[in-house]
CSV table of C-alpha atoms in Angstrom, one decimal:
chain,number,residue,atom,x,y,z
A,180,MET,CA,0.0,0.0,0.0
A,181,SER,CA,1.3,3.5,-0.9
A,182,GLN,CA,2.2,5.8,2.0
A,183,VAL,CA,0.6,9.1,2.8
A,184,ILE,CA,3.1,11.9,2.9
A,185,VAL,CA,3.1,14.8,5.3
A,186,ALA,CA,3.9,17.5,2.8
A,187,GLY,CA,3.7,20.6,4.9
A,188,VAL,CA,3.3,21.7,8.5
A,189,GLY,CA,2.9,24.9,10.4
A,190,MET,CA,1.8,26.3,13.7
A,191,THR,CA,1.5,29.6,15.7
A,192,LYS,CA,3.3,30.2,18.9
A,193,PHE,CA,0.9,29.2,21.7
A,194,CYS,CA,-0.2,31.8,24.3
A,195,LYS,CA,-2.3,32.3,27.4
A,196,PRO,CA,-6.0,33.2,27.0
A,197,GLY,CA,-6.4,36.9,26.5
A,198,GLN,CA,-3.2,37.2,24.5
A,199,GLN,CA,-4.4,35.5,21.3
A,200,GLU,CA,-5.5,36.7,17.9
A,201,PRO,CA,-9.0,35.6,16.8
A,202,TYR,CA,-9.2,31.9,16.0
A,203,ARG,CA,-9.8,32.4,12.3
A,204,VAL,CA,-6.6,34.6,12.2
A,205,MET,CA,-4.5,32.0,14.1
A,206,ALA,CA,-5.9,29.2,12.0
A,207,ALA,CA,-5.4,30.9,8.7
A,208,THR,CA,-1.8,31.8,9.7
A,209,ALA,CA,-1.0,28.1,10.5
A,210,ILE,CA,-2.5,27.0,7.2
A,211,LYS,CA,-0.6,29.5,5.1
A,212,ILE,CA,2.7,28.4,6.9
A,213,ALA,CA,1.9,24.8,6.0
A,214,LEU,CA,1.2,25.7,2.4
A,215,ALA,CA,4.5,27.6,2.1
A,216,ASP,CA,6.3,24.7,3.8
A,217,ALA,CA,4.8,22.2,1.2
A,218,GLY,CA,5.5,24.7,-1.6
A,219,ILE,CA,2.0,24.4,-3.1
A,220,ASP,CA,-1.0,26.8,-3.7
A,221,ALA,CA,-4.2,26.6,-1.7
A,222,THR,CA,-6.0,25.6,-4.8
A,223,LYS,CA,-4.3,22.2,-4.6
A,224,ILE,CA,-6.2,21.3,-1.4
A,225,GLN,CA,-9.2,19.0,-2.2
A,226,GLN,CA,-10.7,18.5,1.3
A,227,ALA,CA,-10.1,20.1,4.7
A,228,PHE,CA,-10.8,18.9,8.2
A,229,GLY,CA,-10.9,21.6,10.9
A,230,ALA,CA,-10.6,20.7,14.6
A,231,TYR,CA,-11.8,22.7,17.7
A,232,ILE,CA,-14.1,22.1,20.6
A,233,TYR,CA,-15.0,25.6,21.8
A,234,GLY,CA,-17.1,27.4,19.2
A,235,ASP,CA,-20.2,27.3,17.0
A,236,SER,CA,-20.5,24.9,14.1
A,237,THR,CA,-18.8,25.8,10.9
A,238,CYS,CA,-16.0,27.7,12.6
A,239,ALA,CA,-13.6,25.6,10.5
A,240,GLN,CA,-15.2,27.1,7.3
A,241,HIS,CA,-14.9,30.6,8.8
A,242,ALA,CA,-11.2,30.1,9.4
A,243,PHE,CA,-10.5,28.3,6.1
A,244,TYR,CA,-12.3,31.1,4.1
A,245,ASP,CA,-9.5,33.5,5.2
A,246,VAL,CA,-7.1,31.4,3.1
A,247,ILE,CA,-9.3,30.5,0.1
A,248,GLN,CA,-12.9,30.1,-0.8
A,249,SER,CA,-12.7,27.3,-3.3
A,250,GLY,CA,-15.9,25.4,-2.7
A,251,ILE,CA,-14.2,22.2,-1.4
A,252,PRO,CA,-15.6,20.1,1.4
A,253,VAL,CA,-14.7,21.4,4.9
A,254,VAL,CA,-15.5,19.1,7.8
A,255,ASN,CA,-15.7,20.3,11.4
A,256,VAL,CA,-14.1,17.9,13.9
A,257,ASN,CA,-14.8,17.7,17.7
A,258,ASN,CA,-13.3,14.7,19.5
A,259,ASN,CA,-12.2,16.4,22.7
A,260,CYS,CA,-8.5,16.6,23.3
A,261,SER,CA,-7.7,14.3,20.3
A,262,SER,CA,-9.6,16.5,17.9
A,263,GLY,CA,-6.5,17.6,16.0
A,264,SER,CA,-5.2,14.0,15.5
A,265,THR,CA,-8.7,12.9,14.5
A,266,ALA,CA,-8.7,15.6,11.8
A,267,LEU,CA,-5.4,14.1,10.6
A,268,PHE,CA,-6.8,10.6,10.8
A,269,LEU,CA,-9.6,11.6,8.5
A,270,ALA,CA,-7.4,13.5,6.1
A,271,ARG,CA,-5.1,10.5,5.8
A,272,GLN,CA,-8.0,8.2,5.2
A,273,ALA,CA,-9.4,10.5,2.5
A,274,VAL,CA,-6.0,10.3,0.6
A,275,LEU,CA,-5.7,6.6,1.2
A,276,SER,CA,-9.2,6.1,-0.3
A,277,GLY,CA,-8.0,7.4,-3.6
A,278,GLU,CA,-10.9,9.8,-3.8
A,279,ILE,CA,-8.5,12.7,-3.5
A,280,GLU,CA,-4.7,13.3,-3.5
A,281,CYS,CA,-4.2,16.3,-1.2
A,282,ALA,CA,-6.0,17.1,2.1
A,283,LEU,CA,-5.6,19.6,4.9
A,284,ALA,CA,-6.0,19.0,8.6
A,285,PHE,CA,-5.9,22.1,10.8
A,286,GLY,CA,-6.9,22.9,14.4
A,287,PHE,CA,-7.3,25.9,16.6
A,288,GLU,CA,-8.6,26.9,20.0
A,289,GLU,CA,-9.5,30.1,21.9
A,290,MET,CA,-9.7,28.9,25.5
A,291,GLN,CA,-10.8,30.7,28.6
A,292,PRO,CA,-8.8,30.8,31.9
A,293,GLY,CA,-9.4,28.1,34.5
A,294,ALA,CA,-10.4,24.5,34.4
A,295,LEU,CA,-12.2,22.9,31.5
A,296,GLY,CA,-16.0,22.9,31.8
A,297,SER,CA,-19.1,22.0,29.8
A,298,GLY,CA,-21.5,24.4,28.3
A,299,TRP,CA,-24.3,21.8,28.2
A,300,ASP,CA,-25.7,21.4,31.7
A,301,ASP,CA,-29.2,20.7,30.4
A,302,ARG,CA,-28.5,17.2,29.1
A,303,GLU,CA,-26.5,14.1,29.9
A,304,SER,CA,-22.7,14.3,29.9
A,305,PRO,CA,-20.6,11.7,28.0
A,306,PHE,CA,-18.5,11.6,31.2
A,307,ASP,CA,-21.3,10.3,33.3
A,308,ARG,CA,-20.0,6.8,32.6
A,309,ALA,CA,-16.8,7.6,34.4
A,310,LYS,CA,-18.4,8.9,37.6
A,311,PRO,CA,-18.9,5.5,39.2
A,312,VAL,CA,-15.3,4.5,38.9
A,313,LEU,CA,-14.1,7.8,40.2
A,314,GLU,CA,-16.5,7.5,43.2
A,315,LYS,CA,-15.4,3.9,43.8
A,316,PHE,CA,-11.8,5.1,44.1
A,317,ASN,CA,-12.8,8.0,46.3
A,318,ALA,CA,-11.8,10.7,43.9
A,319,PRO,CA,-12.3,14.1,45.5
A,320,ASP,CA,-14.7,16.6,43.9
A,321,GLY,CA,-13.3,18.8,41.1
A,322,PRO,CA,-13.4,19.4,37.4
A,323,LEU,CA,-13.8,16.2,35.4
A,324,ALA,CA,-10.3,16.2,33.8
A,325,LEU,CA,-8.7,16.9,37.1
A,326,GLN,CA,-10.7,14.1,38.8
A,327,ALA,CA,-9.9,11.6,36.0
A,328,PHE,CA,-6.1,12.2,35.8
A,329,GLY,CA,-5.8,12.8,39.5
A,330,ALA,CA,-7.5,9.6,40.4
A,331,ALA,CA,-5.4,7.7,37.8
A,332,GLY,CA,-2.2,9.1,39.4
A,333,ARG,CA,-3.3,8.2,42.9
A,334,HIS,CA,-4.3,4.7,41.8
A,335,TYR,CA,-0.9,4.3,40.1
A,336,MET,CA,0.9,5.2,43.3
A,337,ASP,CA,-1.2,2.8,45.3
A,338,LEU,CA,-0.7,0.0,42.9
A,339,TYR,CA,3.1,0.3,42.5
A,340,GLY,CA,4.3,2.1,45.6
A,341,ALA,CA,5.4,5.1,43.6
A,342,GLU,CA,5.8,8.6,45.0
A,343,ALA,CA,4.5,11.9,43.7
A,344,ASP,CA,8.1,12.9,42.8
A,345,ILE,CA,7.9,10.8,39.6
A,346,PHE,CA,5.2,13.2,38.3
A,347,ALA,CA,7.3,16.2,39.4
A,348,LYS,CA,10.4,14.8,37.7
A,349,VAL,CA,8.4,14.5,34.4
A,350,SER,CA,7.3,18.1,34.7
A,351,ALA,CA,10.9,19.3,35.2
A,352,LYS,CA,12.0,17.1,32.2
A,353,SER,CA,9.4,18.6,30.0
A,354,ARG,CA,10.3,22.2,30.9
A,355,SER,CA,14.0,21.4,30.3
A,356,HIS,CA,13.1,20.5,26.7
A,357,ALA,CA,10.8,23.6,26.3
A,358,VAL,CA,13.7,25.9,27.1
A,359,HIS,CA,14.9,25.3,23.5
A,360,ASN,CA,11.5,25.6,21.8
A,361,PRO,CA,10.7,29.1,20.5
A,362,TYR,CA,7.0,28.0,20.0
A,363,SER,CA,6.6,27.0,23.7
A,364,MET,CA,4.5,29.1,26.0
A,365,PHE,CA,6.7,28.4,29.1
A,366,THR,CA,10.5,28.3,28.8
A,367,LYS,CA,11.7,29.0,32.4
A,368,PRO,CA,13.6,26.0,33.8
A,369,LEU,CA,12.1,24.1,36.7
A,370,THR,CA,13.5,21.6,39.2
A,371,TYR,CA,11.3,18.8,40.5
A,372,GLN,CA,11.4,20.4,43.9
A,373,ASP,CA,9.9,23.5,42.4
A,374,VAL,CA,7.0,21.3,41.1
A,375,LEU,CA,6.5,19.5,44.4
A,376,ASN,CA,6.5,22.8,46.3
A,377,ASP,CA,4.0,24.5,44.0
A,378,LYS,CA,0.3,25.0,44.9
A,379,VAL,CA,-1.5,21.7,45.5
A,380,ILE,CA,-4.6,21.5,43.3
A,381,TYR,CA,-5.8,17.9,43.8
A,382,ASP,CA,-5.8,15.0,46.3
A,383,GLY,CA,-2.9,16.3,48.4
A,384,TYR,CA,-0.3,15.4,45.9
A,385,MET,CA,-1.0,17.0,42.5
A,386,THR,CA,0.4,20.5,42.1
A,387,ARG,CA,-0.3,23.2,39.6
A,388,LEU,CA,2.9,22.5,37.7
A,389,MET,CA,1.8,18.9,37.1
A,390,ALA,CA,-1.1,20.2,34.9
A,391,CYS,CA,-1.0,21.9,31.5
A,392,PRO,CA,-2.4,25.4,31.2
A,393,PRO,CA,-5.4,26.6,29.2
A,394,THR,CA,-3.9,27.8,25.9
A,395,CYS,CA,-4.7,29.5,22.6
A,396,GLY,CA,-3.2,28.7,19.2
A,397,ALA,CA,-3.4,26.9,15.9
A,398,ALA,CA,-1.5,24.3,13.8
A,399,ALA,CA,-2.0,22.7,10.4
A,400,THR,CA,-0.8,19.7,8.4
A,401,ILE,CA,-1.0,19.0,4.7
A,402,VAL,CA,-1.0,15.4,3.6
A,403,CYS,CA,-0.9,14.0,0.1
A,404,SER,CA,-0.3,10.9,-2.0
A,405,GLU,CA,3.2,9.9,-3.1
A,406,ALA,CA,2.2,10.6,-6.7
A,407,PHE,CA,1.0,14.1,-5.8
A,408,ALA,CA,4.3,14.7,-4.0
A,409,ALA,CA,6.3,13.6,-7.0
A,410,ARG,CA,4.3,15.8,-9.4
A,411,ASN,CA,4.6,18.9,-7.2
A,412,GLY,CA,8.2,18.7,-6.3
A,413,ILE,CA,7.6,17.8,-2.6
A,414,THR,CA,11.0,16.3,-1.6
A,415,ASN,CA,11.2,16.9,2.1
A,416,GLY,CA,8.0,15.0,3.0
A,417,VAL,CA,7.7,12.6,5.9
A,418,LYS,CA,5.8,9.4,5.6
A,419,ILE,CA,2.9,8.3,7.9
A,420,LEU,CA,3.9,4.7,8.2
A,421,ALA,CA,0.9,3.6,10.4
A,422,GLN,CA,-1.9,5.2,12.3
A,423,ALA,CA,-4.7,3.9,14.5
A,424,MET,CA,-7.6,5.2,16.5
A,425,ALA,CA,-9.2,3.4,19.5
A,426,THR,CA,-12.1,4.1,21.8
A,427,ASP,CA,-13.0,2.9,25.3
A,428,THR,CA,-13.8,-0.6,26.4
A,429,GLU,CA,-15.8,-1.6,29.4
A,430,LYS,CA,-12.6,-1.7,31.5
A,431,SER,CA,-12.5,2.1,31.3
A,432,TRP,CA,-15.4,2.2,33.7
A,433,GLN,CA,-13.7,-0.2,36.2
A,434,ASP,CA,-10.3,1.2,36.7
A,435,PRO,CA,-9.3,4.9,36.9
A,436,ILE,CA,-6.0,4.4,35.0
A,437,TYR,CA,-8.1,3.0,32.1
A,438,ALA,CA,-10.7,5.7,32.5
A,439,ALA,CA,-7.8,8.1,31.8
A,440,GLY,CA,-7.1,6.4,28.5
A,441,LYS,CA,-4.6,3.6,29.1
A,442,GLY,CA,-6.7,0.9,27.5
A,443,MET,CA,-7.3,3.0,24.3
A,444,THR,CA,-3.6,3.8,24.2
A,445,GLU,CA,-2.7,0.1,24.4
A,446,ILE,CA,-5.1,-0.9,21.6
A,447,ALA,CA,-4.1,1.9,19.2
A,448,ALA,CA,-0.3,1.5,19.9
A,449,GLN,CA,-0.4,-2.2,19.3
A,450,LYS,CA,-2.2,-1.8,16.0
A,451,VAL,CA,0.4,0.7,14.9
A,452,TYR,CA,3.3,-1.5,15.9
A,453,ASN,CA,1.7,-4.4,14.1
A,454,MET,CA,1.0,-2.4,10.9
A,455,ALA,CA,4.5,-1.1,10.7
A,456,GLY,CA,6.2,-4.3,11.8
A,457,ILE,CA,8.2,-2.5,14.5
A,458,SER,CA,8.6,-2.7,18.3
A,459,PRO,CA,8.6,0.3,20.7
A,460,GLU,CA,12.4,0.0,21.1
A,461,ASP,CA,12.7,1.1,17.4
A,462,ILE,CA,11.3,4.5,18.0
A,463,ASP,CA,13.6,7.6,18.4
A,464,VAL,CA,11.4,10.5,19.4
A,465,ILE,CA,7.9,10.7,20.9
A,466,GLU,CA,5.3,13.4,21.4
A,467,LEU,CA,2.6,12.1,23.9
A,468,HIS,CA,-0.4,13.5,25.6
A,469,ASP,CA,0.9,14.9,28.8
A,470,CYS,CA,-2.1,17.1,29.7
A,471,PHE,CA,-1.2,16.0,33.3
A,472,THR,CA,2.2,14.5,34.1
A,473,THR,CA,0.2,11.6,35.6
A,474,ASN,CA,-1.0,10.8,32.1
A,475,GLU,CA,2.6,10.9,30.7
A,476,VAL,CA,3.6,8.3,33.3
A,477,ILE,CA,0.6,6.1,32.5
A,478,SER,CA,1.2,6.5,28.8
A,479,TYR,CA,4.8,5.2,29.1
A,480,GLU,CA,3.4,1.9,30.0
A,481,GLY,CA,0.4,2.1,27.6
A,482,LEU,CA,2.7,2.7,24.7
A,483,GLY,CA,5.0,-0.2,25.8
A,484,LEU,CA,8.0,2.0,26.5
A,485,CYS,CA,8.6,0.4,29.9
A,486,PRO,CA,7.1,-2.6,31.9
A,487,GLU,CA,4.0,-2.3,34.0
A,488,GLY,CA,5.0,-0.5,37.2
A,489,GLY,CA,8.4,0.3,35.8
A,490,ALA,CA,7.9,4.1,35.2
A,491,ALA,CA,9.8,5.2,38.3
A,492,GLU,CA,12.9,3.3,37.2
A,493,PHE,CA,12.4,4.5,33.6
A,494,ILE,CA,12.3,8.1,34.7
A,495,ASP,CA,15.2,7.8,37.1
A,496,LYS,CA,17.4,6.3,34.4
A,497,GLY,CA,16.7,9.2,32.1
A,498,ASP,CA,15.1,7.0,29.4
A,499,ASN,CA,12.6,9.7,28.7
A,500,THR,CA,15.0,12.4,27.6
A,501,TYR,CA,18.2,13.1,25.6
A,502,GLY,CA,20.8,10.4,26.1
A,503,GLY,CA,18.2,7.8,27.2
A,504,LYS,CA,16.2,5.2,25.2
A,505,PHE,CA,13.7,7.8,23.9
A,506,VAL,CA,13.3,11.5,23.7
A,507,ILE,CA,9.8,12.1,24.9
A,508,GLY,CA,8.2,15.5,24.5
A,509,PRO,CA,11.1,17.4,22.9
A,510,SER,CA,8.7,20.3,22.3
A,511,GLY,CA,8.1,20.7,26.0
A,512,GLY,CA,4.9,18.8,25.6
A,513,LEU,CA,1.4,20.0,26.5
A,514,MET,CA,2.9,20.9,30.0
A,515,SER,CA,5.1,23.6,28.7
A,516,LYS,CA,4.3,24.3,25.0
A,517,GLY,CA,0.6,24.5,25.9
A,518,HIS,CA,-2.6,22.6,24.9
A,519,PRO,CA,-5.0,24.6,22.7
A,520,ILE,CA,-7.2,21.6,22.3
A,521,GLY,CA,-8.1,21.5,18.6
A,522,ALA,CA,-4.5,22.4,17.6
A,523,THR,CA,-2.6,20.0,19.9
A,524,GLY,CA,-2.5,16.9,17.7
A,525,LEU,CA,-1.4,18.9,14.7
A,526,ALA,CA,1.3,20.7,16.7
A,527,GLN,CA,2.6,17.3,17.8
A,528,CYS,CA,2.7,16.3,14.1
A,529,THR,CA,4.6,19.5,13.3
A,530,GLU,CA,7.2,18.9,15.9
A,531,LEU,CA,7.9,15.4,14.9
A,532,THR,CA,8.0,16.3,11.2
A,533,TRP,CA,10.7,18.9,12.1
A,534,HIS,CA,12.8,16.3,13.9
A,535,LEU,CA,12.6,13.8,11.1
A,536,ARG,CA,13.7,16.5,8.6
A,537,GLY,CA,16.5,17.7,10.9
A,538,GLN,CA,14.8,21.1,11.4
A,539,ALA,CA,14.2,21.2,15.1
A,540,GLY,CA,17.1,23.5,16.0
A,541,ALA,CA,18.7,23.2,19.5
A,542,ARG,CA,16.2,20.5,20.5
A,543,GLN,CA,16.9,18.3,17.5
A,544,VAL,CA,17.0,14.5,18.2
A,545,GLU,CA,20.0,13.5,16.2
A,546,GLY,CA,19.6,10.8,13.6
A,547,ALA,CA,15.8,10.5,14.3
A,548,ARG,CA,14.3,8.1,11.8
A,549,LEU,CA,11.0,6.9,13.5
A,550,ALA,CA,8.7,9.2,15.5
A,551,LEU,CA,5.6,8.3,17.5
A,552,GLN,CA,2.6,10.6,18.3
A,553,HIS,CA,0.0,9.9,21.0
A,554,ASN,CA,-3.1,12.1,21.5
A,555,VAL,CA,-5.9,11.3,24.0
A,556,GLY,CA,-9.4,12.6,24.3
A,557,LEU,CA,-11.5,11.6,27.3
A,558,GLY,CA,-14.9,10.2,26.5
A,559,GLY,CA,-13.1,8.9,24.5
A,560,ALA,CA,-10.6,8.5,21.6
A,561,VAL,CA,-6.9,7.9,21.3
A,562,VAL,CA,-5.0,8.4,18.0
A,563,VAL,CA,-1.5,6.9,17.7
A,564,THR,CA,0.6,7.8,14.6
A,565,LEU,CA,4.0,6.5,13.4
A,566,TYR,CA,6.1,8.7,11.1
A,567,GLY,CA,9.2,7.8,9.2
A,568,LYS,CA,11.9,9.7,7.2
């Protein structure tokens, strides 16, 4: 089967709520950067998939129209925090189908300060299914995401005798990477003691610096067929070698670690490894969904990067950073770069594309040939994507 090519990528610098341009401006900027990166005109795009979760329907059209109004299909995508990767999943499928040769996936978000909330209190929430498992494991009250990832971290500590300092060490590692990323929102170095000593926000152990901030920004990816790339002189493309999406199983409502996405991660990752004929040890660089550092730790194991209960040793040996087995979150991750929800998956794609091209500057993972992306949305969906030079 022919491979789909990442022909062009682009993103804006992420920022705090209140400092952003309008979403259509940020999105149009990211799309134009991706087009210039691919070296093609907007008229070449045959379908577009726009991701966001905060906004009216057809916001994707409103943003795309600032680039071109060419009459093509534009699909609005909302899959919670995996929305950007879901847009990429759909764009890749469109090209693989043979229906089209060039598609655009883009994402954007204008977020508000504070914890995530729902605007639909007059109907059932898709998160109602998770409430019994959170209550069973005595999760304190709080916003849903904080409850889910806080309970998962607490359960992990109880299961494996881990201490909260593992989550703090992950935060400090992520910030040490972000120092070299001009697109990151936070670039001030941290120690893990700084993280542990910060304001506690949940269950006596989770501090503010273990949680990613509300963020605004946009990112875009253009994908195409190999034949399209050849005809249009696209020579610096990166291949999508394998990609899989997974959703919840019944185990998600029995175990808080699985409610936070571990089961979906295991399913999607295994599909990708099988499709590509690789093992996790073959991967060089990874961008994963560290919305809370508890989720980064859980995802190490869900992605098969270390054994069950082995995250503390994995972290202490430095196998999640430069000089170790993998470089995880070279961008600084969601923790430091930021998490404008619709843009996140496409910003991950952008970062990994830069590494495989050798264009990541001071944070370049030398000799990177295989890159893995992991993006989680509660409720739920996980998209795992493998890229190759």
